[in-house]
């Protein structure tokens, strides 16, 4: 009865909630959320600098998260660069000196001559006529500070015993200096530090009159007195209240009850550094206090292309989206049927697909290039990584089904493999688990496994079918690169930024060259003579030597990939170091996959394997021995990864041992007959769109080019992850369908038409490169 109820329920759910309805729901959610955030920013204030300075929360014990934006952690060299041309003045009581002078600019700047402190606890020790129009403690009236950090109250409270007369005098003094402060804010930056709370129980007897109630009264005076000139929005004093909010949770740790503990002083330091320096240095992971860059020429051209497609399709828009088969995953398992098995497209389909892609790219742009949605920084805890994994694998096991075939690494199993690996990688990225070395090393094996599947799948295809035609190559390259090329243009990022696609594309070309070069050795030819098996092994040995040669010749490697226009594909921030690192890290995974495919296909042809349903892959004795070795290998690797102290040293060993873990997993998954007969439809579904999931996460699930997390639902992290993930998965699936549709149009089977389109694509690509070079030259000249 339970099984029957589950079956009927599943059928009813599928009737009302299909992937089509899910996409319609996600579109509705995007529209509503965009309207909500736009209206809230317009009416409720969308200044990320105000968010940074005013509020936030602790992630863990020491990591501060400003409301709605990301805070960069400044290093010594960055701060020196930012403050090299700035003069900074601190004015206030001992709290200002203790919490800011010693912990911000004196720690981060070597330009001590441009930093000064004026002890002015009640703003009467310096003449109002020249405070703060010049730097305190300097005699030159022409030197004006670029940044003023000011605040005081505890000195006045202590001196006058917390009397109401002192508060009124404080108001009068503030009124007297408010106009000079606002005048200074017109050309510089003025930050008023609101009074942090005290821990009254820890205060000494001569400070007992400094109460939190008194400090709140002084803060109210400041907020009501300053910025009285409402007409001039530019001449405003900014209020620093974030440290006050942080201190509410940490002031009990204060040594004397008055001065902030070190962790809170660091929060105040970083908040001010971000407020002052983000607009100058523009760090990727510091979205607070940054203005939007103007769209580049390429971004404007892409907007015109998508707008033109929408105009061509606007009168013929088909309101009912036709579901098409999910395209085959071309980075692995090439024994699958090509996407041309899908229903033929009419002449309207390309414009409809481009129109949809244009709307999707608008969402990408709003998420990661416009100040519409909020962003927050990552914070790793073991629970944020491992608990989602437990839920995920429980769901995967729950949706287990019988496989249509029981061959080793069959289609359903490889989809399942890619699916769960991709989901693990997604959780790894959003939780910031790269800081935990054991998890980092296991994820490195998963990335190697993707490349292993690439080598395995392409080798199987070429070995069995021998199709080395141009059509096949172009189909694979188009499917791998279409989304990334569009994102490079729309998001203004280099090709190497999406490192996995360049990596897989490069290795596909290498595999194709290895298999296609003379003599072409196929299974049909090898069946006639065993010497051809030796020939393919010689080819693989040559590929291995080629890899080793480049791996130990970094200079030659860099010289080759630094040549224009190849360098435009592999450079990141003007260097190919990232490409060298990625290439070298998993350099043997491809050849491992090819060699495994060769051995497997030979054993299969010789009937050395038992792949019938329910039967072990080998004899019982051999199967048990291999299973034991595989389990021991897994445990040994996990122990080794847990003992890693340094990523660099562990990465050096990774290329040599990752293949053993991949082989161990394959054996554990395939040796038992019952295991080979089942697969998880839940994981397999995600595996079919694994490439799109990996690329889309960069901008519509994560944020700030993967450095942070996209926030669609403020104030509720769990609901935010649920909603953003739902939209993210729907978008990835739709892009896979669009790619499938456009591949049929862009890559025709007719050889002449294909060559003409390749010529047009080449001219278009060269034009983009020239435009990019011209834009870089103009930007460099402007600087």
XYZ file of C-alpha atoms in Angstrom:
783
model
C 0.000 0.000 0.000
C 2.809 2.371 0.823
C 4.492 1.672 -2.503
C 1.189 2.149 -4.358
C 0.519 5.437 -2.572
C 4.043 6.641 -3.416
C 3.583 5.682 -7.097
C 0.185 7.410 -7.349
C 1.493 10.459 -5.528
C 4.521 10.700 -7.779
C 2.281 10.450 -10.848
C 0.001 13.208 -9.525
C 2.935 15.473 -8.704
C 4.383 14.997 -12.182
C 1.013 15.921 -13.661
C 0.886 19.323 -11.960
C 4.532 20.135 -11.322
C 6.672 19.415 -14.355
C 9.983 21.060 -15.230
C 7.992 23.411 -17.468
C 5.857 24.578 -14.542
C 8.954 24.840 -12.371
C 10.536 27.195 -14.898
C 7.395 29.335 -15.069
C 7.402 29.521 -11.280
C 11.081 30.515 -11.259
C 10.426 33.277 -13.836
C 7.628 34.616 -11.629
C 9.923 34.501 -8.596
C 12.680 36.380 -10.452
C 10.294 39.133 -11.561
C 8.805 39.566 -8.086
C 12.194 39.517 -6.353
C 13.647 42.016 -8.822
C 10.726 44.375 -8.221
C 11.002 43.930 -4.465
C 14.733 44.682 -4.341
C 14.444 47.605 -6.756
C 11.624 49.227 -4.788
C 13.304 48.578 -1.430
C 16.551 50.136 -2.650
C 14.736 53.166 -4.063
C 12.584 53.870 -1.031
C 14.489 52.172 1.769
C 18.007 53.216 0.838
C 20.363 51.195 -1.321
C 23.703 52.736 -0.361
C 26.004 49.812 0.402
C 28.317 52.197 2.264
C 25.506 52.940 4.701
C 24.893 49.198 5.047
C 28.576 48.621 5.770
C 28.842 51.389 8.353
C 25.549 50.885 10.125
C 24.753 47.215 10.660
C 25.782 43.597 10.326
C 26.139 40.354 12.228
C 28.805 37.916 13.340
C 29.423 34.744 11.342
C 30.993 32.606 13.986
C 33.039 34.380 16.644
C 35.287 36.696 14.652
C 33.976 37.104 11.086
C 31.786 40.171 10.620
C 29.145 40.215 7.880
C 27.817 43.678 6.939
C 24.172 43.870 5.969
C 23.694 43.130 2.282
C 27.248 43.470 0.991
C 30.688 41.871 1.213
C 33.611 43.200 3.257
C 37.144 42.686 1.956
C 39.858 41.728 4.417
C 42.641 44.194 3.712
C 46.264 43.215 3.784
C 49.204 45.428 4.635
C 50.285 46.010 1.035
C 46.747 46.846 -0.111
C 46.267 49.376 2.656
C 49.571 51.038 1.857
C 48.522 51.409 -1.770
C 45.173 52.900 -0.802
C 46.527 55.350 1.796
C 49.664 56.384 -0.052
C 48.128 59.663 -1.228
C 45.716 60.270 1.653
C 46.060 62.307 4.826
C 44.053 61.005 7.762
C 42.993 62.743 10.960
C 41.696 61.083 14.124
C 39.944 63.349 16.616
C 38.351 62.276 19.870
C 38.976 60.655 23.208
C 41.000 57.639 24.312
C 38.552 55.255 22.665
C 39.291 56.716 19.251
C 43.012 56.527 19.886
C 42.859 53.021 21.300
C 40.384 51.483 18.889
C 41.308 53.194 15.653
C 44.669 54.955 15.553
C 46.566 51.936 16.818
C 44.516 49.322 14.996
C 43.820 50.780 11.568
C 46.196 53.110 9.872
C 49.220 52.704 12.122
C 49.030 48.947 11.513
C 48.275 49.108 7.817
C 50.084 52.225 6.609
C 53.758 53.069 6.526
C 52.961 56.732 5.862
C 52.842 57.795 9.494
C 53.502 61.419 8.566
C 50.054 61.571 6.940
C 48.243 60.214 10.009
C 47.595 62.305 13.113
C 45.547 62.176 16.272
C 43.976 65.058 18.146
C 42.903 64.475 21.747
C 39.634 66.383 21.925
C 37.233 64.661 24.300
C 34.615 67.456 24.357
C 35.596 69.484 21.253
C 36.814 72.548 23.155
C 40.565 71.955 23.283
C 41.005 73.012 19.646
C 39.667 76.316 18.300
C 36.527 75.886 16.284
C 37.883 78.325 13.708
C 40.463 75.872 12.473
C 38.963 72.551 13.525
C 38.834 70.379 11.503
C 39.838 72.386 8.421
C 43.439 71.306 8.929
C 45.156 68.262 10.353
C 45.273 68.272 14.150
C 48.732 68.613 15.634
C 50.109 70.355 12.511
C 50.987 73.997 12.153
C 50.407 74.252 8.404
C 46.803 75.460 7.836
C 46.980 74.517 4.147
C 47.148 70.803 4.912
C 43.601 69.462 5.001
C 42.765 65.869 5.829
C 41.265 63.628 3.185
C 39.712 61.430 5.842
C 38.531 62.478 9.296
C 37.543 59.872 11.898
C 35.986 61.554 14.885
C 33.969 60.728 17.965
C 33.900 61.332 21.715
C 31.580 61.228 24.694
C 33.121 59.198 27.525
C 35.570 61.984 28.417
C 32.793 64.529 28.794
C 30.628 62.126 30.826
C 33.508 61.303 33.148
C 34.624 64.916 33.562
C 31.147 66.213 34.467
C 29.780 63.167 36.243
C 27.134 62.511 33.634
C 25.285 65.786 34.257
C 22.568 67.077 31.937
C 24.449 70.390 31.612
C 27.398 68.539 30.081
C 25.080 66.954 27.541
C 23.710 70.374 26.557
C 27.250 71.761 26.235
C 28.126 68.750 24.087
C 25.170 69.601 21.819
C 26.317 73.205 21.571
C 29.875 72.190 20.675
C 28.583 69.799 18.020
C 26.415 72.534 16.537
C 29.458 74.807 16.353
C 31.578 72.286 14.446
C 28.813 70.750 12.315
C 29.195 73.280 9.508
C 33.015 72.902 9.260
C 32.553 69.131 9.270
C 30.017 69.296 6.462
C 32.290 71.633 4.498
C 35.121 69.163 4.894
C 32.836 66.318 3.767
C 32.294 68.082 0.441
C 35.875 67.328 -0.658
C 36.827 64.553 1.730
C 35.356 61.877 3.954
C 34.181 62.383 7.525
C 33.210 59.433 9.726
C 31.619 59.976 13.117
C 32.113 56.973 15.389
C 28.967 56.392 17.441
C 29.659 55.475 21.027
C 30.115 51.782 21.684
C 28.517 50.275 24.793
C 30.478 49.677 27.977
C 30.480 46.698 30.309
C 29.295 48.490 33.414
C 30.245 45.700 35.831
C 33.900 45.863 34.739
C 34.315 49.639 34.922
C 36.635 51.088 37.574
C 35.150 53.309 40.303
C 36.194 56.542 38.604
C 34.319 55.463 35.436
C 31.081 54.226 36.988
C 29.237 57.330 35.759
C 29.802 56.160 32.155
C 26.650 54.135 31.648
C 25.083 52.749 28.498
C 22.077 54.973 29.121
C 24.320 58.046 29.046
C 26.074 56.865 25.891
C 22.733 56.418 24.129
C 21.773 60.007 24.984
C 25.025 61.285 23.489
C 24.507 59.194 20.341
C 21.020 60.656 19.903
C 22.462 64.158 20.145
C 24.983 63.369 17.433
C 22.361 61.897 15.091
C 20.012 64.854 15.556
C 22.656 67.600 15.293
C 24.946 66.669 12.421
C 23.945 66.792 8.745
C 21.495 69.611 9.386
C 21.965 70.886 5.817
C 19.529 68.560 4.078
C 19.859 70.285 0.698
C 23.483 69.289 0.122
C 23.466 65.486 0.104
C 27.160 65.355 -0.748
C 28.254 67.230 2.364
C 27.208 64.558 4.828
C 29.006 63.106 7.784
C 28.801 59.311 7.772
C 28.030 57.556 11.040
C 29.945 54.426 12.031
C 27.553 52.271 14.021
C 28.651 48.799 12.953
C 31.361 48.569 15.617
C 28.733 49.570 18.198
C 26.529 46.701 17.074
C 29.474 44.294 17.128
C 30.517 45.510 20.576
C 27.113 44.662 22.020
C 28.062 41.004 21.646
C 31.701 41.269 22.713
C 32.026 44.099 25.232
C 31.879 41.590 28.103
C 35.344 40.454 26.982
C 36.784 43.949 27.530
C 39.668 44.128 29.977
C 38.541 47.380 31.602
C 34.897 47.529 30.530
C 35.523 50.692 28.488
C 37.840 49.853 25.602
C 36.802 47.304 23.015
C 38.323 43.818 22.835
C 40.718 43.173 19.986
C 38.215 41.244 17.834
C 35.795 44.177 17.838
C 38.559 46.679 17.137
C 39.473 44.590 14.102
C 35.851 44.751 12.934
C 35.888 48.543 13.222
C 39.232 48.662 11.423
C 38.043 46.584 8.487
C 34.749 48.467 8.215
C 36.591 51.785 7.922
C 39.210 50.366 5.563
C 36.438 49.098 3.270
C 34.624 52.425 3.433
C 37.768 54.361 2.531
C 39.548 51.986 0.133
C 36.981 49.890 -1.741
C 36.206 52.687 -4.174
C 39.936 53.048 -4.861
C 41.162 49.446 -5.117
C 37.826 47.840 -6.130
C 38.459 44.359 -4.655
C 36.269 41.617 -6.127
C 35.196 40.337 -2.712
C 34.459 43.812 -1.358
C 31.095 44.857 -2.784
C 30.423 47.498 -0.114
C 31.064 51.128 -1.132
C 31.720 50.298 -4.771
C 30.074 52.046 -7.705
C 29.093 50.094 -10.805
C 31.585 50.073 -13.680
C 30.261 51.303 -17.010
C 29.325 48.517 -19.464
C 32.120 47.686 -21.889
C 31.764 47.897 -25.662
C 31.439 44.114 -25.935
C 28.689 44.102 -23.324
C 26.809 46.760 -25.284
C 27.200 44.756 -28.504
C 25.813 41.636 -26.815
C 22.846 43.647 -25.554
C 22.174 44.739 -29.142
C 22.373 41.119 -30.376
C 19.857 39.866 -27.814
C 17.591 42.873 -28.343
C 17.645 42.275 -32.098
C 16.715 38.626 -31.588
C 13.847 39.648 -29.329
C 12.540 42.134 -31.915
C 12.702 39.494 -34.658
C 10.735 37.099 -32.507
C 8.332 39.467 -30.759
C 5.500 39.040 -33.271
C 5.924 35.284 -33.509
C 6.497 34.389 -29.875
C 5.296 30.943 -29.058
C 3.637 31.131 -25.660
C 3.939 27.412 -25.085
C 7.533 26.289 -24.530
C 8.067 22.956 -26.225
C 10.043 20.569 -24.100
C 13.021 19.088 -25.884
C 15.198 16.199 -24.836
C 18.011 17.187 -22.539
C 21.181 17.324 -24.633
C 23.756 14.596 -24.149
C 26.690 15.489 -21.983
C 29.541 15.886 -24.406
C 32.422 15.976 -21.958
C 32.089 12.289 -21.262
C 30.369 9.025 -22.239
C 30.546 9.660 -25.949
C 28.838 6.388 -26.722
C 25.559 8.277 -26.227
C 23.321 9.182 -29.122
C 23.919 12.637 -30.611
C 21.526 15.466 -29.969
C 20.308 15.398 -33.550
C 17.890 12.763 -32.425
C 15.799 15.625 -31.110
C 12.860 16.856 -33.168
C 13.776 19.184 -36.048
C 13.549 22.922 -35.481
C 11.591 25.443 -37.509
C 13.011 28.733 -38.762
C 11.644 30.625 -35.734
C 13.447 28.463 -33.192
C 16.885 30.196 -33.283
C 15.344 33.616 -32.576
C 13.181 32.137 -29.845
C 16.220 30.462 -28.263
C 18.295 33.654 -28.471
C 15.406 35.649 -27.041
C 15.214 33.303 -24.048
C 18.985 33.432 -23.682
C 18.836 37.224 -23.677
C 16.337 37.281 -20.817
C 18.460 34.782 -18.893
C 21.555 36.919 -19.412
C 19.665 39.929 -18.039
C 19.158 37.910 -14.860
C 22.867 37.019 -14.798
C 23.776 40.684 -15.170
C 21.365 41.814 -12.457
C 22.706 39.192 -10.056
C 26.425 39.844 -10.428
C 27.011 43.123 -12.256
C 24.256 45.406 -10.984
C 23.447 46.653 -7.509
C 20.001 45.079 -7.451
C 20.451 41.996 -5.293
C 22.520 41.728 -2.139
C 25.695 39.739 -1.639
C 27.217 38.167 1.446
C 30.544 36.535 2.154
C 31.078 32.824 2.711
C 31.814 31.358 6.111
C 32.834 27.751 6.533
C 31.682 25.473 9.320
C 31.629 21.696 9.255
C 27.842 21.695 9.612
C 27.263 23.927 6.578
C 29.155 21.436 4.423
C 28.399 17.991 5.819
C 24.715 18.365 6.778
C 23.611 19.279 3.215
C 25.657 16.326 1.936
C 23.786 13.951 4.235
C 20.400 15.256 3.047
C 21.542 15.079 -0.552
C 22.712 11.464 -0.419
C 19.568 10.391 1.446
C 17.502 11.837 -1.415
C 19.780 10.189 -3.960
C 19.360 6.765 -2.370
C 15.599 7.261 -1.985
C 15.220 7.797 -5.741
C 17.014 4.582 -6.731
C 15.738 2.778 -9.831
C 16.687 -0.239 -11.930
C 19.181 0.413 -14.708
C 18.197 -0.298 -18.297
C 21.549 -1.978 -18.811
C 24.121 -3.451 -16.446
C 27.347 -2.725 -18.300
C 30.217 -1.108 -16.457
C 29.905 2.698 -16.534
C 26.661 2.614 -18.508
C 24.890 5.825 -19.493
C 22.683 6.046 -16.407
C 25.574 5.329 -14.086
C 27.851 7.978 -15.599
C 25.033 10.530 -15.384
C 24.564 9.555 -11.742
C 28.300 9.863 -11.114
C 28.503 13.331 -12.625
C 25.328 14.355 -10.806
C 26.400 13.591 -7.268
C 29.896 14.922 -7.904
C 28.457 18.185 -9.200
C 26.156 18.557 -6.209
C 29.051 17.930 -3.815
C 31.120 20.567 -5.642
C 28.246 23.052 -5.422
C 27.943 22.544 -1.659
C 31.734 22.839 -1.419
C 31.711 26.185 -3.214
C 28.811 27.830 -1.397
C 30.023 26.729 2.039
C 33.572 27.990 1.465
C 34.949 24.557 2.320
C 38.180 25.140 0.400
C 39.692 26.467 3.637
C 39.435 22.961 5.124
C 42.270 21.018 3.489
C 40.851 17.441 3.834
C 37.663 18.501 2.019
C 39.711 20.442 -0.542
C 41.782 17.375 -1.402
C 38.719 15.150 -1.825
C 37.139 17.740 -4.124
C 40.318 17.721 -6.193
C 39.690 14.014 -6.818
C 36.161 14.800 -8.029
C 37.470 17.340 -10.541
C 40.006 14.753 -11.723
C 37.134 12.259 -12.071
C 35.334 14.634 -14.455
C 38.443 14.725 -16.643
C 38.769 10.953 -16.287
C 35.265 10.612 -17.715
C 36.217 12.952 -20.549
C 39.140 10.711 -21.516
C 37.051 7.569 -21.076
C 34.051 8.822 -23.047
C 35.894 10.292 -26.017
C 38.214 7.302 -26.311
C 35.224 4.934 -26.363
C 33.538 6.976 -29.070
C 36.551 7.231 -31.359
C 37.628 3.617 -30.760
C 34.198 2.146 -31.452
C 32.807 4.483 -34.131
C 35.871 6.038 -35.720
C 34.022 9.275 -36.477
C 36.725 11.939 -36.830
C 34.619 14.249 -38.998
C 34.493 18.012 -38.638
C 30.792 17.920 -37.768
C 31.425 15.821 -34.690
C 34.277 18.047 -33.485
C 32.263 21.235 -33.950
C 29.274 19.764 -32.127
C 31.400 18.944 -29.098
C 33.206 22.297 -29.080
C 29.963 24.239 -29.482
C 28.211 22.452 -26.638
C 31.170 22.839 -24.328
C 31.797 26.505 -25.053
C 28.537 28.211 -26.041
C 27.470 29.264 -22.547
C 30.968 30.298 -21.500
C 31.532 32.431 -24.611
C 28.228 34.222 -24.031
C 29.110 34.812 -20.375
C 32.561 36.122 -21.293
C 30.867 38.793 -23.404
C 27.946 39.584 -21.119
C 29.806 39.466 -17.798
C 33.069 40.921 -19.167
C 35.252 38.077 -17.983
C 38.147 36.284 -19.717
C 37.681 32.770 -21.068
C 40.107 31.321 -18.504
C 37.930 32.642 -15.676
C 35.638 29.651 -16.296
C 38.647 27.378 -15.995
C 36.935 24.000 -16.314
C 35.630 24.601 -19.845
C 39.042 25.651 -21.238
C 40.520 22.599 -19.508
C 38.003 20.143 -20.957
C 38.155 21.799 -24.386
C 41.944 21.590 -24.453
C 41.959 17.923 -23.495
C 39.269 17.088 -26.050
C 41.482 18.561 -28.767
C 44.454 16.549 -27.468
C 42.410 13.318 -27.390
C 41.111 13.972 -30.901
C 44.615 14.656 -32.208
C 45.963 11.511 -30.526
C 43.263 9.247 -31.947
C 42.958 10.897 -35.375
C 46.650 11.104 -36.270
C 48.133 8.440 -38.511
C 47.762 5.588 -38.088
C 44.115 5.721 -37.044
C 43.610 2.647 -34.883
C 40.019 1.523 -34.344
C 38.481 -1.534 -32.761
C 37.563 -2.990 -36.147
C 41.179 -2.791 -37.271
C 42.519 -4.094 -33.930
C 40.228 -7.132 -34.109
C 42.099 -8.266 -37.199
C 45.544 -8.113 -35.609
C 46.725 -7.904 -32.025
C 49.621 -5.668 -33.104
C 47.204 -2.759 -33.399
C 46.609 -3.009 -29.665
C 50.316 -2.400 -29.213
C 49.978 0.548 -31.603
C 47.312 2.254 -29.491
C 49.426 1.705 -26.378
C 52.339 3.363 -28.161
C 50.093 6.326 -28.918
C 49.103 6.563 -25.276
C 52.754 6.346 -24.258
C 53.541 9.194 -26.643
C 50.758 11.251 -25.074
C 52.166 10.494 -21.624
C 55.622 11.658 -22.675
C 54.100 14.796 -24.189
C 52.380 15.562 -20.857
C 55.494 14.890 -18.797
C 57.619 17.053 -21.102
C 55.387 20.086 -20.657
C 54.851 19.431 -16.945
C 58.589 19.715 -16.299
C 59.155 22.593 -18.741
C 57.174 25.467 -17.260
C 59.170 28.024 -19.240
C 58.322 26.386 -22.554
C 54.710 25.941 -21.480
C 54.377 29.646 -20.645
C 56.102 30.726 -23.847
C 53.698 28.694 -25.992
C 50.517 29.840 -24.277
C 51.651 33.458 -24.057
C 51.617 33.887 -27.847
C 48.775 36.020 -29.202
C 45.955 35.122 -29.931
C 46.305 31.876 -27.915
C 47.098 33.952 -24.841
C 43.626 35.532 -24.966
C 42.138 32.103 -24.251
C 44.378 31.172 -21.349
C 45.407 34.386 -19.614
C 43.772 35.502 -16.383
C 44.658 38.979 -15.103
C 47.429 39.188 -17.680
C 49.102 35.935 -16.601
C 48.809 32.255 -17.528
C 49.785 31.108 -14.041
C 46.226 29.990 -13.283
C 46.112 27.982 -16.507
C 49.464 26.359 -15.679
C 48.221 25.464 -12.206
C 44.931 23.945 -13.444
C 46.576 22.079 -16.310
C 49.333 20.605 -14.185
C 47.089 19.645 -11.277
C 45.104 17.033 -13.234
C 47.457 16.393 -16.129
C 47.263 12.580 -15.920
C 43.478 12.252 -15.413
C 42.729 12.217 -19.148
C 45.257 9.508 -19.960
C 44.020 7.485 -16.990
C 40.531 7.604 -18.489
C 41.749 6.641 -21.959
C 43.840 3.749 -20.663
C 40.964 2.488 -18.529
C 38.614 2.643 -21.529
C 41.096 0.682 -23.647
C 41.569 -2.060 -21.039
C 37.832 -2.296 -20.406
C 36.892 -2.531 -24.087
C 39.555 -5.165 -24.707
C 38.363 -7.236 -21.720
C 34.773 -6.833 -22.871
C 35.669 -7.991 -26.386
C 37.566 -10.975 -25.001
C 34.617 -11.781 -22.698
C 36.838 -11.313 -19.656
C 34.038 -9.588 -17.758
C 30.663 -10.779 -16.546
C 28.220 -7.891 -17.007
C 24.958 -9.769 -16.743
C 22.359 -8.543 -14.286
C 23.032 -9.632 -10.715
C 26.432 -11.177 -11.457
C 29.740 -9.873 -10.056
C 32.076 -8.314 -12.595
C 34.811 -10.902 -11.981
C 34.981 -14.267 -10.257
C 33.996 -14.246 -6.608
C 37.565 -14.485 -5.324
C 38.967 -11.763 -7.585
C 35.957 -9.540 -6.918
C 36.424 -9.802 -3.136
C 40.143 -9.060 -3.385
C 39.576 -6.009 -5.607
C 36.805 -4.724 -3.348
C 39.024 -5.045 -0.288
C 41.900 -3.243 -2.021
C 39.538 -0.484 -3.163
C 38.091 0.084 0.310
C 41.570 0.155 1.851
C 42.626 2.639 -0.831
C 39.709 4.903 0.029
C 40.441 4.827 3.739
C 44.171 5.359 3.207
C 43.556 8.383 0.995
C 41.155 9.933 3.512
C 43.709 9.487 6.304
C 46.411 11.040 4.148
C 44.168 13.966 3.139
C 43.273 14.584 6.785
C 46.947 14.811 7.668
C 47.691 17.392 4.955
C 49.083 20.573 6.436
C 49.830 22.462 3.253
C 47.855 22.647 -0.006
C 50.952 23.125 -2.135
C 52.657 19.948 -0.939
C 49.485 17.874 -1.234
C 48.785 19.225 -4.733
C 52.196 17.996 -5.825
C 51.189 14.412 -5.000
C 47.604 14.702 -6.237
C 48.234 13.978 -9.970
C 49.936 10.675 -9.120
C 47.373 9.293 -6.671
C 44.007 10.663 -7.810
C 43.711 7.957 -10.476
C 43.862 5.248 -7.814
C 40.871 6.731 -5.981
C 38.873 7.027 -9.188
C 39.633 3.398 -10.074
C 38.722 2.312 -6.541
C 35.341 4.046 -6.812
C 34.605 2.445 -10.194
C 35.381 -1.014 -8.849
C 33.293 -0.550 -5.699
C 30.398 0.794 -7.765
C 30.527 -1.879 -10.478
C 31.907 -5.155 -9.131
C 28.766 -6.191 -7.179
C 26.016 -7.165 -9.620
C 23.215 -5.667 -7.525
C 25.051 -2.339 -7.321
C 25.563 -2.227 -11.087
C 21.861 -2.941 -11.636
C 20.695 0.176 -9.739
C 21.197 3.885 -10.215
C 19.897 7.101 -8.637
C 17.530 8.937 -10.979
C 17.861 11.968 -8.683
C 21.612 12.245 -9.247
C 21.331 11.245 -12.916
C 18.961 14.141 -13.614
C 21.495 16.614 -12.287
C 24.271 14.804 -14.129
C 22.633 15.601 -17.473
C 23.015 19.324 -16.803
C 26.245 19.154 -14.800
C 28.186 21.449 -17.133
C 25.506 24.145 -17.013
C 25.285 23.864 -13.230
C 29.031 24.280 -12.865
C 29.130 27.415 -15.041
C 25.882 29.068 -13.927
C 26.847 28.915 -10.256
C 29.511 31.567 -10.882
C 26.960 34.382 -11.151
C 23.407 33.376 -10.154
C 24.001 31.227 -7.084
C 27.303 32.501 -5.853
C 28.141 36.184 -6.295
C 31.032 38.563 -6.866
C 32.602 36.084 -9.293
C 32.237 33.171 -6.819
C 33.737 35.096 -3.868
C 30.390 35.507 -2.112
C 26.795 34.299 -1.972
C 23.829 35.787 -3.800
C 21.112 37.045 -1.441
C 17.590 37.072 -2.862
C 15.816 36.752 0.506
C 17.474 39.054 3.082
C 17.467 38.025 6.715
C 16.672 34.356 6.160
C 19.725 32.368 4.967
C 17.912 29.023 4.754
C 14.977 30.341 2.699
C 17.420 32.305 0.555
C 19.366 29.146 -0.326
C 16.147 27.274 -1.162
C 14.783 30.006 -3.471
C 18.078 30.860 -5.161
C 18.864 27.167 -5.707
C 15.462 26.514 -7.244
C 15.914 29.394 -9.726
C 19.530 28.412 -10.380
C 18.651 24.812 -11.302
C 15.764 25.890 -13.545
C 18.025 28.352 -15.367
C 20.746 25.716 -15.854
C 18.221 23.252 -17.309
C 16.781 25.850 -19.680
C 20.247 26.826 -20.894
C 20.973 23.163 -21.659
C 17.821 23.063 -23.815
C 18.752 26.330 -25.554
C 22.259 25.033 -26.246
C 20.756 21.868 -27.712
C 18.462 23.872 -30.007
C 21.142 26.274 -31.205
C 23.674 23.477 -31.777
C 21.367 21.949 -34.386
C 21.169 25.287 -36.212
C 24.742 26.511 -35.770
C 26.433 23.208 -36.703
C 24.863 21.817 -39.906
C 25.752 18.368 -41.212
C 26.423 19.686 -44.709
C 30.185 20.118 -45.061
C 30.059 23.227 -47.278
C 27.606 25.045 -45.025
C 29.641 24.092 -41.978
C 32.854 25.502 -43.473
C 31.124 28.758 -44.333
C 29.855 29.123 -40.798
C 33.274 28.336 -39.400
C 34.697 31.092 -41.561
C 32.111 33.549 -40.272
C 32.780 32.417 -36.699
C 36.513 32.915 -37.230
C 36.040 36.435 -38.579
C 33.665 37.234 -35.708
C 36.143 35.907 -33.143
C 39.000 37.885 -34.658
C 36.839 40.992 -34.571
C 36.103 40.439 -30.901
C 39.795 40.022 -30.150
C 40.635 43.259 -31.978
C 37.839 45.149 -30.219
C 39.055 43.769 -26.901
C 42.614 44.836 -27.621
C 41.435 48.302 -28.648
C 39.394 48.649 -25.445
C 42.363 47.541 -23.315
C 44.619 50.019 -25.103
C 42.138 52.841 -24.560
C 41.769 51.950 -20.895
C 45.531 51.743 -20.439
C 46.006 55.094 -22.162
C 43.353 56.667 -19.992
C 45.102 55.494 -16.888
